[in-house]
């Protein structure tokens, strides 16, 4: 007997068709130089606090050859190509431990895939940017990359100085800035607010994007609304990587009820440009992220309860191009 055809609105099929029509997926955030480095032996390190993980990857970085880093990057790029990702923005570590090995691998990988995918490299600063040796490697990284990357949490207590170094360097080099901010889902963090303030101080409106912005949702509504307006006015964008922080730890801190995700449902209507990324792929930071763009967009829809299809397509395409300076 022939099967009765079931008709329903296949959201994934519909959205992916629109994404293809809009130029394909844009993955705005990853760390492909460390992708696929989780092993049965180091898997348990996943439970370490974020600030401890910044140092835990030292051994891996020290022991990796340029070829190792290249292989990891190439494998991640093949993953992106299979999904129809046309543009990728990825951080690469540049510091006193990895030295210039990721830079060398990045050069080779960009050349190898230049016909298939556009890649924008961004420097990750796991040693901060203030100590003299850290600063030296920040300068080396800044010279190579397309976009200046930051991690103010690494220079805790001196986040403003950290941002001053990033923004003044970017301004001098005429580059954009991507900064990891507000990652810990707590109202004690106000890094996005500081990023907006510093963006204005350095006259870098429209050239700055935050990555994550999870903690924003832990603040009261009046704070959030004021922050969104200031982000819109300063042209500060936000890249959401939904799976990266949905595993946020349980805590007894009281806050407005929310899921641990960039508050996309509030940011987009407030006029903030939101883009999409996958963040860490199969490493000790997040072993269960496999780099699948649909998985990220679907989780964004669900966890932020955001169902504006036109805006979801923008988040996965045009907004990503804007956040990477390709518009
Ligand atoms: Zn990241």
PDB file of C-alpha atoms and ligand atoms in Angstrom, residues 29-31 34 91 124 151 180 183 211-212 241 244-245 279-280 285, ligand 1:
ATOM      1  CA  UNK A  29      33.262  32.574  15.455  1.00  0.00           C
ATOM      2  CA  UNK A  30      35.428  29.484  15.933  1.00  0.00           C
ATOM      3  CA  UNK A  31      38.822  28.352  17.232  1.00  0.00           C
ATOM      4  CA  UNK A  34      42.346  23.747  18.529  1.00  0.00           C
ATOM      5  CA  UNK A  91      40.328  32.965  16.149  1.00  0.00           C
ATOM      6  CA  UNK A 124      43.205  34.906  20.448  1.00  0.00           C
ATOM      7  CA  UNK A 151      39.664  38.435  25.910  1.00  0.00           C
ATOM      8  CA  UNK A 180      34.955  37.707  24.105  1.00  0.00           C
ATOM      9  CA  UNK A 183      30.619  34.778  29.250  1.00  0.00           C
ATOM     10  CA  UNK A 211      31.310  37.410  21.301  1.00  0.00           C
ATOM     11  CA  UNK A 212      28.716  35.704  23.568  1.00  0.00           C
ATOM     12  CA  UNK A 241      27.404  30.835  19.811  1.00  0.00           C
ATOM     13  CA  UNK A 244      28.953  27.183  23.818  1.00  0.00           C
ATOM     14  CA  UNK A 245      27.273  28.456  26.999  1.00  0.00           C
ATOM     15  CA  UNK A 279      32.968  28.558  18.897  1.00  0.00           C
ATOM     16  CA  UNK A 280      35.028  25.559  20.051  1.00  0.00           C
ATOM     17  CA  UNK A 285      36.368  23.757  26.221  1.00  0.00           C
TER      18      UNK A 285
HETATM   19 ZN1  LIG B   1      35.673  31.919  21.489  1.00  0.00          ZN
END
